Amino acid sequence: MSSNKISIPDDELYRVRDILAQTAADKGSVTKEDIVQALAERDMKMDDHRLSYHIRMAEFTGTLCSGDLLPMKATYALTANKVKSQGTIDRDEALIRFTRKYFQSRQPATLEDFVWWSGLNVSDCRKGIALLGDSIHVEKWKGREFYLTDDCRTRGFRKGRFLLIPPYDEYLISYKSRDIVLPPEHRHHAHNNSGIFQPVIAYDGTICGNWSPFKDDCQAMFFAETDTKDITETWQSYMDYRKK
């Protein structure tokens, strides 16, 4: 394998993949530090950049997937242990399940949101919605059509509260119609045209600032007006979570 001036011979690729799989199988969920230790025990050392390619290739081939959640670290698990094999289903049934899961977890959402997130073409997305039949309905708001399932339990945001949102969070990634919570004039504070997203602050559901997740003290920069800029309580909750 060769990419971005990194050349990994096949024998190294397969050997490391076996080590990654065995380490994840033994520990359940592993951090990058666990992987480094496992490689060292087998007299293998490599820089972080090279190891990242090995991990990504293991994810790409389906060997590894995301492991248990930790506050500040990514973990990896053996896909075979996390994702149980299922019986085959036909395409329409797969489309029904896929469509239902998107709208149940991200509603209200528009057709263009579903197209954006799913990677499917418009025809397939329309078909998926149609296949849900009476279990999904349309509500109009500010000239747009939003789909909601009939078992929707959405209650909206908690008024007067801040949310500290990490980069690439589903709060923005799930939707193409981000202008609902992110005024277009402030878009560049949240993400650029190359798909790089920044940690953002939401107040009353609207993106209004940026923050630094890995600092020990609260560093917030507001680019939109809010009723208050006192995020002390929210920051303390975040720090308490980090310490767990």
C-alpha positions as CSV (number, residue, x, y, z in Angstrom):
1,M,0.0,0.0,0.0
2,S,1.3,3.5,-0.9
3,S,-0.3,6.8,-0.1
4,N,0.9,10.3,0.8
5,K,4.5,9.2,0.6
6,I,3.8,6.4,3.0
7,S,4.7,3.0,1.6
8,I,3.6,-0.1,3.5
9,P,4.6,-3.5,2.2
10,D,2.0,-6.2,2.2
11,D,3.9,-8.3,4.7
12,E,3.9,-5.5,7.2
13,L,0.3,-4.6,6.5
14,Y,-1.0,-8.1,7.2
15,R,1.3,-8.6,10.2
16,V,0.2,-5.4,11.9
17,R,-3.5,-6.1,11.0
18,D,-3.2,-9.5,12.8
19,I,-1.7,-7.8,15.8
20,L,-4.5,-5.1,15.9
21,A,-7.1,-7.8,15.6
22,Q,-5.6,-9.9,18.4
23,T,-5.1,-7.0,20.7
24,A,-8.7,-5.8,20.2
25,A,-10.0,-9.4,20.7
26,D,-8.0,-9.8,24.0
27,K,-8.9,-6.4,25.5
28,G,-12.4,-5.7,24.0
29,S,-11.7,-2.1,23.3
30,V,-8.2,-0.7,22.8
31,T,-6.6,2.8,22.6
32,K,-3.8,3.7,20.4
33,E,-1.5,3.4,23.4
34,D,-2.6,-0.2,23.8
35,I,-1.7,-0.8,20.2
36,V,1.7,0.8,20.5
37,Q,2.4,-1.4,23.5
38,A,1.3,-4.6,21.7
39,L,3.6,-3.7,18.8
40,A,6.5,-3.0,21.1
41,E,6.0,-6.4,22.7
42,R,6.6,-7.9,19.2
43,D,9.6,-5.7,18.6
44,M,7.8,-3.4,16.2
45,K,8.1,0.4,16.5
46,M,6.6,3.0,14.1
47,D,5.7,6.7,14.3
48,D,2.2,7.9,15.0
49,H,1.6,8.8,11.3
50,R,2.4,5.4,10.0
51,L,0.4,3.7,12.7
52,S,-2.6,5.9,11.9
53,Y,-2.5,4.4,8.3
54,H,-2.5,0.9,9.7
55,I,-5.5,1.6,11.9
56,R,-7.4,3.3,9.1
57,M,-6.7,0.3,6.8
58,A,-8.0,-2.1,9.5
59,E,-11.2,0.0,9.7
60,F,-11.5,0.2,5.9
61,T,-11.3,-3.6,5.6
62,G,-13.8,-4.1,8.4
63,T,-11.3,-5.6,10.9
64,L,-11.7,-2.8,13.4
65,C,-14.5,-0.4,14.3
66,S,-15.2,2.2,17.0
67,G,-14.9,0.8,20.5
68,D,-16.3,1.8,23.9
69,L,-16.7,5.6,24.5
70,L,-14.0,7.3,26.5
71,P,-14.1,11.1,27.3
72,M,-10.9,12.0,25.6
73,K,-9.6,9.1,23.6
74,A,-10.7,7.1,20.6
75,T,-10.9,3.4,21.1
76,Y,-11.1,0.5,18.6
77,A,-12.8,-2.9,18.8
78,L,-12.9,-6.0,16.7
79,T,-15.8,-5.6,14.3
80,A,-16.8,-9.2,14.5
81,N,-17.4,-8.7,18.2
82,K,-19.3,-5.4,17.8
83,V,-21.4,-6.1,14.7
84,K,-23.1,-9.4,14.8
85,S,-23.8,-11.1,11.4
86,Q,-27.4,-10.8,10.3
87,G,-29.5,-12.7,7.7
88,T,-29.8,-11.2,4.2
89,I,-32.6,-8.8,3.4
90,D,-33.8,-7.5,0.1
91,R,-33.0,-4.0,-1.2
92,D,-36.4,-2.5,-0.3
93,E,-36.3,-3.7,3.2
94,A,-32.7,-2.4,3.6
95,L,-33.9,1.0,2.3
96,I,-36.8,1.0,4.7
97,R,-34.6,0.3,7.7
98,F,-32.0,2.8,6.6
99,T,-34.5,5.6,6.0
100,R,-36.4,4.9,9.3
101,K,-33.2,5.0,11.3
102,Y,-32.1,8.3,9.8
103,F,-35.3,10.1,10.5
104,Q,-35.9,8.6,13.9
105,S,-32.5,9.7,15.1
106,R,-32.2,13.1,13.3
107,Q,-35.7,14.4,12.7
108,P,-37.0,16.8,11.8
109,A,-35.0,16.7,8.6
110,T,-35.6,17.5,4.9
111,L,-35.2,15.4,1.9
112,E,-32.0,17.2,1.0
113,D,-30.6,16.5,4.5
114,F,-31.3,12.8,3.9
115,V,-29.6,12.8,0.5
116,W,-26.6,14.7,1.9
117,W,-26.1,12.3,4.9
118,S,-26.9,9.0,3.2
119,G,-24.9,9.4,0.0
120,L,-27.9,7.9,-1.9
121,N,-29.3,9.5,-5.0
122,V,-32.5,11.6,-4.7
123,S,-34.7,8.8,-6.3
124,D,-33.6,6.2,-3.7
125,C,-34.2,8.7,-0.9
126,R,-37.7,9.5,-2.1
127,K,-38.4,5.8,-2.5
128,G,-37.2,5.1,1.1
129,I,-39.5,7.8,2.4
130,A,-42.4,6.5,0.3
131,L,-41.8,2.9,1.6
132,L,-42.3,4.1,5.1
133,G,-45.9,4.9,4.2
134,D,-48.1,6.3,6.9
135,S,-45.4,6.0,9.6
136,I,-43.8,9.3,8.4
137,H,-45.4,12.7,7.7
138,V,-44.5,16.1,6.5
139,E,-44.6,19.4,8.4
140,K,-43.8,22.8,6.8
141,W,-41.7,25.4,8.5
142,K,-40.5,28.6,6.9
143,G,-41.3,27.3,3.5
144,R,-39.5,24.0,3.9
145,E,-40.8,20.5,4.2
146,F,-39.5,18.5,7.2
147,Y,-40.2,14.8,7.6
148,L,-41.0,13.3,11.0
149,T,-41.9,9.8,12.0
150,D,-45.2,9.4,13.8
151,D,-43.3,8.1,16.9
152,C,-41.2,11.2,17.1
153,R,-40.3,12.3,20.6
154,T,-38.3,15.4,19.6
155,R,-38.7,18.2,22.2
156,G,-36.2,20.6,20.8
157,F,-33.4,22.4,22.6
158,R,-33.4,23.4,26.3
159,K,-34.0,27.1,26.3
160,G,-31.4,29.3,27.9
161,R,-28.7,26.6,27.9
162,F,-25.4,26.2,26.1
163,L,-24.2,23.2,24.3
164,L,-20.5,22.5,23.8
165,I,-20.4,20.7,20.4
166,P,-17.2,18.9,19.2
167,P,-16.1,19.1,15.6
168,Y,-17.9,16.7,13.2
169,D,-20.8,16.2,15.6
170,E,-24.1,15.1,14.1
171,Y,-25.6,18.4,15.2
172,L,-24.2,19.8,11.9
173,I,-22.9,16.8,10.0
174,S,-26.4,15.2,9.7
175,Y,-27.9,18.1,7.8
176,K,-27.3,20.0,4.6
177,S,-29.8,22.7,5.7
178,R,-27.4,23.9,8.5
179,D,-28.5,27.5,8.1
180,I,-31.4,26.7,10.4
181,V,-29.0,26.7,13.4
182,L,-26.0,28.3,11.8
183,P,-26.5,31.8,10.2
184,P,-24.8,31.8,6.8
185,E,-22.6,34.8,7.7
186,H,-21.1,32.7,10.5
187,R,-20.6,29.5,8.5
188,H,-16.9,29.9,8.2
189,H,-16.5,29.8,12.0
190,A,-18.0,26.3,12.0
191,H,-16.6,24.7,8.9
192,N,-14.8,25.5,5.7
193,N,-15.4,24.4,2.1
194,S,-13.0,21.5,2.4
195,G,-15.1,19.8,5.1
196,I,-13.0,20.7,8.1
197,F,-15.3,21.3,11.1
198,Q,-14.5,23.3,14.3
199,P,-15.8,22.8,17.8
200,V,-18.7,25.2,18.3
201,I,-21.0,26.5,21.0
202,A,-24.8,26.5,20.6
203,Y,-27.1,28.7,22.7
204,D,-30.9,28.2,22.4
205,G,-30.1,25.8,19.6
206,T,-28.2,28.3,17.4
207,I,-24.5,28.2,16.8
208,C,-22.9,31.3,18.3
209,G,-19.3,30.7,19.2
210,N,-16.2,28.4,19.2
211,W,-14.5,26.7,22.1
212,S,-11.3,24.7,22.8
213,P,-12.1,21.1,24.0
214,F,-8.6,20.2,25.1
215,K,-7.8,23.2,27.3
216,D,-7.9,23.1,31.1
217,D,-9.5,26.5,31.3
218,C,-12.6,27.7,29.5
219,Q,-11.6,29.4,26.2
220,A,-14.8,30.6,24.4
221,M,-15.1,33.0,21.5
222,F,-18.5,34.3,20.6
223,F,-19.3,35.6,17.1
224,A,-23.1,36.0,17.6
225,E,-25.1,37.8,20.2
226,T,-26.6,35.8,23.1
227,D,-28.6,36.7,26.2
228,T,-25.5,35.7,28.3
229,K,-21.9,34.6,27.7
230,D,-21.6,32.9,31.1
231,I,-20.9,29.3,30.2
232,T,-19.3,28.5,33.6
233,E,-21.8,25.8,34.5
234,T,-21.7,24.1,31.1
235,W,-17.9,24.2,31.1
236,Q,-17.8,22.7,34.6
237,S,-20.1,19.9,33.5
238,Y,-17.7,19.2,30.6
239,M,-14.7,19.2,32.9
240,D,-16.4,16.8,35.3
241,Y,-17.1,14.4,32.4
242,R,-13.4,14.6,31.3
243,K,-12.3,13.5,34.7
244,K,-14.4,10.3,34.7
